[in-house]
PDB file of C-alpha atoms in Angstrom:
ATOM      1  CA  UNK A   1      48.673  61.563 -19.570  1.00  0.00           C
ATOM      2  CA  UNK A   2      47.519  59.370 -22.369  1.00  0.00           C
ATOM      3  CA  UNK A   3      45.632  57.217 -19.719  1.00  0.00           C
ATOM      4  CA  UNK A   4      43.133  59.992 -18.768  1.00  0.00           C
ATOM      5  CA  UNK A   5      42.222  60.986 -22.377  1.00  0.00           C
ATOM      6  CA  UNK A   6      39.821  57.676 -22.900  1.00  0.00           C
ATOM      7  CA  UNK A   7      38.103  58.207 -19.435  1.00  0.00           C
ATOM      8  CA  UNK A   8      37.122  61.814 -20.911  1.00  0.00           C
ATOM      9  CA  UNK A   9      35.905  60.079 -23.807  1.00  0.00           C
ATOM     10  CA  UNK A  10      33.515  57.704 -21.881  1.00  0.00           C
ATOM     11  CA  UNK A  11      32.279  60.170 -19.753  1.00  0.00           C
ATOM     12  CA  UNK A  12      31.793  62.325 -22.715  1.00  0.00           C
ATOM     13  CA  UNK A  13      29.428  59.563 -24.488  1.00  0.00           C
ATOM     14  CA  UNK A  14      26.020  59.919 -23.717  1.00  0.00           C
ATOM     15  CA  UNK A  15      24.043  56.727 -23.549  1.00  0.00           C
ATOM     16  CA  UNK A  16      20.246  56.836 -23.936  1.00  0.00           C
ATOM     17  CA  UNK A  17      18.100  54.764 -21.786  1.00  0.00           C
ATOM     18  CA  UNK A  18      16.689  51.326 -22.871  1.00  0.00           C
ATOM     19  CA  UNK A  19      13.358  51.834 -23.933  1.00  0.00           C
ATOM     20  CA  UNK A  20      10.934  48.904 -22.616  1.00  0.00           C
ATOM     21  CA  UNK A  21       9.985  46.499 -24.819  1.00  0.00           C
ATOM     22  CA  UNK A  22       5.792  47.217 -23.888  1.00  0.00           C
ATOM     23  CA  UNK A  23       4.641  44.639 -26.647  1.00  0.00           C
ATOM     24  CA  UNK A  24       6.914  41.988 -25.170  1.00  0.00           C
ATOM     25  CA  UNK A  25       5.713  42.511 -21.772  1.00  0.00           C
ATOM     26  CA  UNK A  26       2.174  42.618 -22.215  1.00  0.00           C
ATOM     27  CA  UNK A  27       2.577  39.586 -24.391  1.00  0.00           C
ATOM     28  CA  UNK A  28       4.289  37.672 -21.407  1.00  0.00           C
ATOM     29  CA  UNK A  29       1.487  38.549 -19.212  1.00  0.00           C
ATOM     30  CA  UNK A  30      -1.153  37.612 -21.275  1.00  0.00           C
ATOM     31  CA  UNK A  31       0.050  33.966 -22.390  1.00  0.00           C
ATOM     32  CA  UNK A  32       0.523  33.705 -18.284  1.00  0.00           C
ATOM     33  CA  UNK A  33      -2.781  35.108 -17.627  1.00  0.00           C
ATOM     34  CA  UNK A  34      -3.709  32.314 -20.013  1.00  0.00           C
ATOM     35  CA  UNK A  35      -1.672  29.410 -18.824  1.00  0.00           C
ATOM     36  CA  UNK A  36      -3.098  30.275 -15.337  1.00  0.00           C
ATOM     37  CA  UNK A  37      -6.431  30.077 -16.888  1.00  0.00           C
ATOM     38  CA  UNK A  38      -6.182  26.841 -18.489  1.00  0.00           C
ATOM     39  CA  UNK A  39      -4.492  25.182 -15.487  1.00  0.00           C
ATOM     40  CA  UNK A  40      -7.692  26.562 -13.322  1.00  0.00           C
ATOM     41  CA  UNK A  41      -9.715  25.000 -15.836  1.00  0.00           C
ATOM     42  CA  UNK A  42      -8.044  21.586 -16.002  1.00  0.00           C
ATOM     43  CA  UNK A  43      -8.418  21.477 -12.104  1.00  0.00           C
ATOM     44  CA  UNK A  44     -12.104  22.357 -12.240  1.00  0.00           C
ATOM     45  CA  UNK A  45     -12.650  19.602 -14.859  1.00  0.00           C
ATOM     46  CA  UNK A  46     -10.982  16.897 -12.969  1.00  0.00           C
ATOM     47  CA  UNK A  47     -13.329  17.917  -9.661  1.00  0.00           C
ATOM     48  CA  UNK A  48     -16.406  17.253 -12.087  1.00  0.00           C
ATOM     49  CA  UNK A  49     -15.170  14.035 -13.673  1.00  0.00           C
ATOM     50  CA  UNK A  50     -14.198  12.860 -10.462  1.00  0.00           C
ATOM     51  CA  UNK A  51     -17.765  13.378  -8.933  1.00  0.00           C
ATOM     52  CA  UNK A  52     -19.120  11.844 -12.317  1.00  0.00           C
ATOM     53  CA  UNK A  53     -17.094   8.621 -11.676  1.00  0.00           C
ATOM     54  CA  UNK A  54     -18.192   8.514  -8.196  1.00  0.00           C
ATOM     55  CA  UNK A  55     -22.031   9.532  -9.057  1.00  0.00           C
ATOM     56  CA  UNK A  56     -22.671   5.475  -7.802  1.00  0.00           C
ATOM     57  CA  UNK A  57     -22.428   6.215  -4.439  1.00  0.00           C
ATOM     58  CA  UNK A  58     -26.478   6.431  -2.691  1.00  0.00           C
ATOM     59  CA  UNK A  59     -28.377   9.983  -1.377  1.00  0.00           C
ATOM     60  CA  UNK A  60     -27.225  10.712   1.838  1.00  0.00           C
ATOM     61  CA  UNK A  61     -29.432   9.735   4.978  1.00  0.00           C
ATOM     62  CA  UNK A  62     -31.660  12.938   6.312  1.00  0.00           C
ATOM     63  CA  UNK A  63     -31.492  13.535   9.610  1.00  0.00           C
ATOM     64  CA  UNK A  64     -34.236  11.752  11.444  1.00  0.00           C
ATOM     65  CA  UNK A  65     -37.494  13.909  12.676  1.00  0.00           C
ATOM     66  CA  UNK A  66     -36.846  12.906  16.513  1.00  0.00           C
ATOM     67  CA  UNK A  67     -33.264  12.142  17.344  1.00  0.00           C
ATOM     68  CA  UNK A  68     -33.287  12.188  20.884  1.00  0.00           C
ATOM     69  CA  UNK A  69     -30.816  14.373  22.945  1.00  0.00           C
ATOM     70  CA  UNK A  70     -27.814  15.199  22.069  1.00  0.00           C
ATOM     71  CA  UNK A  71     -24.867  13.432  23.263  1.00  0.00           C
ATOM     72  CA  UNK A  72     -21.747  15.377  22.566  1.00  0.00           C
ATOM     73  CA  UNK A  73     -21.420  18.905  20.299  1.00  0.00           C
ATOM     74  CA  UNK A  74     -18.728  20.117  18.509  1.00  0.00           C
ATOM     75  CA  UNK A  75     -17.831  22.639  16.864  1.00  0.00           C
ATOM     76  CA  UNK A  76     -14.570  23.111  14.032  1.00  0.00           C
ATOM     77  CA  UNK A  77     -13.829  22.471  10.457  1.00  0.00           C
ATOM     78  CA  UNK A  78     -15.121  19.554   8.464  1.00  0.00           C
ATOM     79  CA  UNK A  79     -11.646  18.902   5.934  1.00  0.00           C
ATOM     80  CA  UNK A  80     -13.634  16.184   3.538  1.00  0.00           C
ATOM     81  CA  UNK A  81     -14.241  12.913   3.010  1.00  0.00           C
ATOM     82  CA  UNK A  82     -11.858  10.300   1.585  1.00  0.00           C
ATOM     83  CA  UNK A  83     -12.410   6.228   0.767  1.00  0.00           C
ATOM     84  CA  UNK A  84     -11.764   4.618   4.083  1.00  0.00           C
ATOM     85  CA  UNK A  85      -7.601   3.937   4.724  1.00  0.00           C
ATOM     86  CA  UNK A  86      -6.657   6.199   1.145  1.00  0.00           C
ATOM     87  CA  UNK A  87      -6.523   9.654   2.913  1.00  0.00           C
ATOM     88  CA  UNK A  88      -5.835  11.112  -0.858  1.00  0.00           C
ATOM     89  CA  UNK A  89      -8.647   9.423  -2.662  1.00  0.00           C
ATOM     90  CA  UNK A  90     -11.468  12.166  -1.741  1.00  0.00           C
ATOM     91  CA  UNK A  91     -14.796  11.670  -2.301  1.00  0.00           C
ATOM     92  CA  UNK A  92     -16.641  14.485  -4.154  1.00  0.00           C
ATOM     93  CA  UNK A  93     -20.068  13.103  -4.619  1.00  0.00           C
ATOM     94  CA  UNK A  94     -22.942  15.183  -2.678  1.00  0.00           C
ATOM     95  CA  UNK A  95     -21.016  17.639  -1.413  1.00  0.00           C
ATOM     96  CA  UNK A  96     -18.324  15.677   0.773  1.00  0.00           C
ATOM     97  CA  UNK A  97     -15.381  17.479  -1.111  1.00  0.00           C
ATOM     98  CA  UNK A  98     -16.499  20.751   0.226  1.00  0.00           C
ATOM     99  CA  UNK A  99     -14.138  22.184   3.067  1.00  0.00           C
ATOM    100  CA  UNK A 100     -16.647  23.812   5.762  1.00  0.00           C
ATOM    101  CA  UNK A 101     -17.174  24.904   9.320  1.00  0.00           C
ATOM    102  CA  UNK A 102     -19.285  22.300  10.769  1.00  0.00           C
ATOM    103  CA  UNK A 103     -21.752  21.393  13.657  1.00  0.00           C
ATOM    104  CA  UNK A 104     -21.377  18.160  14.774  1.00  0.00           C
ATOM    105  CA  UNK A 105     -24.140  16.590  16.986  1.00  0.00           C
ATOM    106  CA  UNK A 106     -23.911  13.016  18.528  1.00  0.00           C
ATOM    107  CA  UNK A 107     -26.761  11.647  19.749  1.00  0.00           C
ATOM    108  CA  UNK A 108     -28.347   7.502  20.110  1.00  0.00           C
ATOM    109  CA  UNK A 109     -29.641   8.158  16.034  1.00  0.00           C
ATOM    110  CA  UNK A 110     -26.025   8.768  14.908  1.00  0.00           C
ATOM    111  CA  UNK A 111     -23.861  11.804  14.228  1.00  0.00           C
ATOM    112  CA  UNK A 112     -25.500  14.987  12.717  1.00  0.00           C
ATOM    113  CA  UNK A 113     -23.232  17.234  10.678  1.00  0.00           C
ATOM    114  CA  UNK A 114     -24.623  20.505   9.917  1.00  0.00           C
ATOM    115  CA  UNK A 115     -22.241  22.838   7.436  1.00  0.00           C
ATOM    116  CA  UNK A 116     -22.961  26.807   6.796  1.00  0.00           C
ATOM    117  CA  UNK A 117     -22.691  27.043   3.324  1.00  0.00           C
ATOM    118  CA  UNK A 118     -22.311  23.378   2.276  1.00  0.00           C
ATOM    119  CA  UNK A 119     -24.401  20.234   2.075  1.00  0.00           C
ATOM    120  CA  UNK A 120     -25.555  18.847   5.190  1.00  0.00           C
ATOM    121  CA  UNK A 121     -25.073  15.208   6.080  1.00  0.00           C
ATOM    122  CA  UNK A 122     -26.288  12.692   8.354  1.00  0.00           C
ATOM    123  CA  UNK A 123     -24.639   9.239   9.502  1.00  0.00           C
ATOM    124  CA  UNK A 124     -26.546   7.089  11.417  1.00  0.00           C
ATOM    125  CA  UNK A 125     -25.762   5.223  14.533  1.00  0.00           C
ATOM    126  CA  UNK A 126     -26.025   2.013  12.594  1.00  0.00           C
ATOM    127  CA  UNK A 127     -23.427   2.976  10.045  1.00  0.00           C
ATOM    128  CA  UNK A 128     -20.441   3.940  12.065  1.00  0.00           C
ATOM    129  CA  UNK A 129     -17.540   2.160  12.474  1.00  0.00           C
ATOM    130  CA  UNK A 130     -14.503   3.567  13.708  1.00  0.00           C
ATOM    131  CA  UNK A 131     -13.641   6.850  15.444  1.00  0.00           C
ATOM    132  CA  UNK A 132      -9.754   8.039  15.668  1.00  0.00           C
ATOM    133  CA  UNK A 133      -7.369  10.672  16.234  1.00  0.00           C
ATOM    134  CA  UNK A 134      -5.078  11.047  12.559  1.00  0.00           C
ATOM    135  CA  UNK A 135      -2.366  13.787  11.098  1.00  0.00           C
ATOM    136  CA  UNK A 136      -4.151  13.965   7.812  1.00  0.00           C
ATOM    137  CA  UNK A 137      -7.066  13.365   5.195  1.00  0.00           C
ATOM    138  CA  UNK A 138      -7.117  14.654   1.517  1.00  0.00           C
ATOM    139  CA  UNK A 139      -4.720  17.382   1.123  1.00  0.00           C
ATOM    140  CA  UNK A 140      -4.682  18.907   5.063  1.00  0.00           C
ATOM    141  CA  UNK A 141      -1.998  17.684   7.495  1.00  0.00           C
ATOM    142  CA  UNK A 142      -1.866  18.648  11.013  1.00  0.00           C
ATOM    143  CA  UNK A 143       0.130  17.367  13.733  1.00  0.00           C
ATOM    144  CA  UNK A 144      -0.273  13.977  14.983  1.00  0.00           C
ATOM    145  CA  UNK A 145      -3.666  13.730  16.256  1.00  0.00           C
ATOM    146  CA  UNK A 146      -5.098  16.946  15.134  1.00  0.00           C
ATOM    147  CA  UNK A 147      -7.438  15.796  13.324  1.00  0.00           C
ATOM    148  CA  UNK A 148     -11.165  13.433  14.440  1.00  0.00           C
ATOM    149  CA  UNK A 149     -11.393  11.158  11.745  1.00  0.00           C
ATOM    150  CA  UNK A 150     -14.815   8.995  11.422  1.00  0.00           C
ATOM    151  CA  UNK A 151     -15.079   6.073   9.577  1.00  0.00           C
ATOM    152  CA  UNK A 152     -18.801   5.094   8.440  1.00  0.00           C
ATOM    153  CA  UNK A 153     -20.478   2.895   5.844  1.00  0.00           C
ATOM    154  CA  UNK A 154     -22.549   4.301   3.092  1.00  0.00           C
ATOM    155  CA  UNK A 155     -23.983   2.064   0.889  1.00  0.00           C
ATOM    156  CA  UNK A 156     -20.979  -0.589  -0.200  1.00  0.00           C
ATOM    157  CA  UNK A 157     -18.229   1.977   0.710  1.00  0.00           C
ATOM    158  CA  UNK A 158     -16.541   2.399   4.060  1.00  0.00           C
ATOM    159  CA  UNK A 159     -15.819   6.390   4.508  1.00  0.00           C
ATOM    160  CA  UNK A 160     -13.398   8.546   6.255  1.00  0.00           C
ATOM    161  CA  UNK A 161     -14.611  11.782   7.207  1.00  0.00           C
ATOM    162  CA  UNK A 162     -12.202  14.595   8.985  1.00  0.00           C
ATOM    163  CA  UNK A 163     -13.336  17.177  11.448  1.00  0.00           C
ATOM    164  CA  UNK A 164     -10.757  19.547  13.316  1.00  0.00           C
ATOM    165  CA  UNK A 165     -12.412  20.804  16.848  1.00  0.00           C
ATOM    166  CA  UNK A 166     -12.255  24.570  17.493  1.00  0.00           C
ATOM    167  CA  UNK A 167     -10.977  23.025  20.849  1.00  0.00           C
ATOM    168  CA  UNK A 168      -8.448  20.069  20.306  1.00  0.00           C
ATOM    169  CA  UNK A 169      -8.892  18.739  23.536  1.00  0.00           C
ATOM    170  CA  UNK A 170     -12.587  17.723  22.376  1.00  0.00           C
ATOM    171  CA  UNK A 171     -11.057  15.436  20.552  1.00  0.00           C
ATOM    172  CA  UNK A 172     -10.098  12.785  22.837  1.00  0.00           C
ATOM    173  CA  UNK A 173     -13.970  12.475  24.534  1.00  0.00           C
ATOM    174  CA  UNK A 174     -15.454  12.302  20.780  1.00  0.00           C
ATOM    175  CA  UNK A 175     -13.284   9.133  19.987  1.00  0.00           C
ATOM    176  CA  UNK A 176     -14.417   7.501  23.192  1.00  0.00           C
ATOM    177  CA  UNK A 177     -18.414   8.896  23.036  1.00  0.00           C
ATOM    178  CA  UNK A 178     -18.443   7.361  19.567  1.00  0.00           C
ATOM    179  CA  UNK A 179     -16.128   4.185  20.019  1.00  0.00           C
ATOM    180  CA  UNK A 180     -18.572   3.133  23.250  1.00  0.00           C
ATOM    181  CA  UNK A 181     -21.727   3.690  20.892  1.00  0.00           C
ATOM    182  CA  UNK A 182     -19.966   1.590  17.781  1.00  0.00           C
ATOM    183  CA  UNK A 183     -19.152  -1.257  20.593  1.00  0.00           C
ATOM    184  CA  UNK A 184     -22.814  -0.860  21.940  1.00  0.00           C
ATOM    185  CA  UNK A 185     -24.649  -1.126  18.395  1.00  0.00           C
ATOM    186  CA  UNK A 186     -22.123  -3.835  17.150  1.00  0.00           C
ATOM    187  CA  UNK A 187     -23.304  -5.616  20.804  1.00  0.00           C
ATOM    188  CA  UNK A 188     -26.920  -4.936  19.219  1.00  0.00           C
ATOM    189  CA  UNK A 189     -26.385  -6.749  15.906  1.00  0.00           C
TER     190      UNK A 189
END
């Protein structure tokens, strides 16, 4: 009988329950809030400096006021620009950082890219170079060939541009429209 007389005596005890610690907690929260903050900032900085650094890099061409019939159309998702073979070196400068549904338009002046939202672009006939199907460009993978990738020449730099069809299939006839018209203006030259 001894055993049972210290279970009577826990069960007796009455325990209060733990009172939250509310400064504590609201302390926590805050320096996250905070760190979240900062590390927002920081990220928002480096975007800036990295435009600064590439503020070399020449106005984009306008689209031309008669640029005969259109080719091909497409529509999709323009994923950025990077410097041509470094898919992770994007390239802020005039907008070309900026994520956006786009428009594309092919046509004998070059490739119009029209983008709700976000800066418009033009590259002209004269300035492409390459066209291919890729996985990836600046921070979006996709399964092999998922992604159009465009390579053009602005100024001194060669650029990579990514587009992602609403209709994959698209993508195939794009690389040959535009590979035929590199081949016929590098026949030109």
């Amino acid at each position: 009988m001894t055993s049972a007389a210290p279970v009577i005596l826990l069960a007796a005890e009455k325990e209060s329950a733990e009172v939250t610690d509310w400064a504590a907690r609201i302390g926590w929260v805050v320096g996250l809030a905070l760190f979240v903050a900062l590390v927002y900032w920081l990220m928002r900085e480096g975007w800036k400096w990295r435009g600064t650094l590439q503020s070399d890099l020449p106005e984009l061409p306008s689209v031309p006021d008669d640029p005969g019939p259109a080719t091909l159309t497409m529509s999709g998702r323009y994923h950025g620009s990077t410097t041509a073979g470094q898919w992770l070196d994007r390239i802020v400068a005039h907008g070309l950082g900026t994520r956006s549904r786009a428009e594309l338009t092919l046509s004998d002046a070059g490739l119009d890219v029209v983008r709700p939202g976000a800066d418009d672009f033009f590259v002209p006939a004269d300035a492409l170079r390459e066209a291919r199907l890729d996985k990836g460009i600046a921070g979006k993978v996709l399964t092999e060939g998922g992604l159009l990738v465009i390579t053009w020449q602005h100024g001194d730099r060669l650029i990579d541009s990514g587009f992602r069809s609403d209709h994959a299939a698209e993508h195939t006839e794009w690389v040959e429209a535009l590979t035929n018209m590199i081949n016929k203006t590098e026949g030109a030259r």
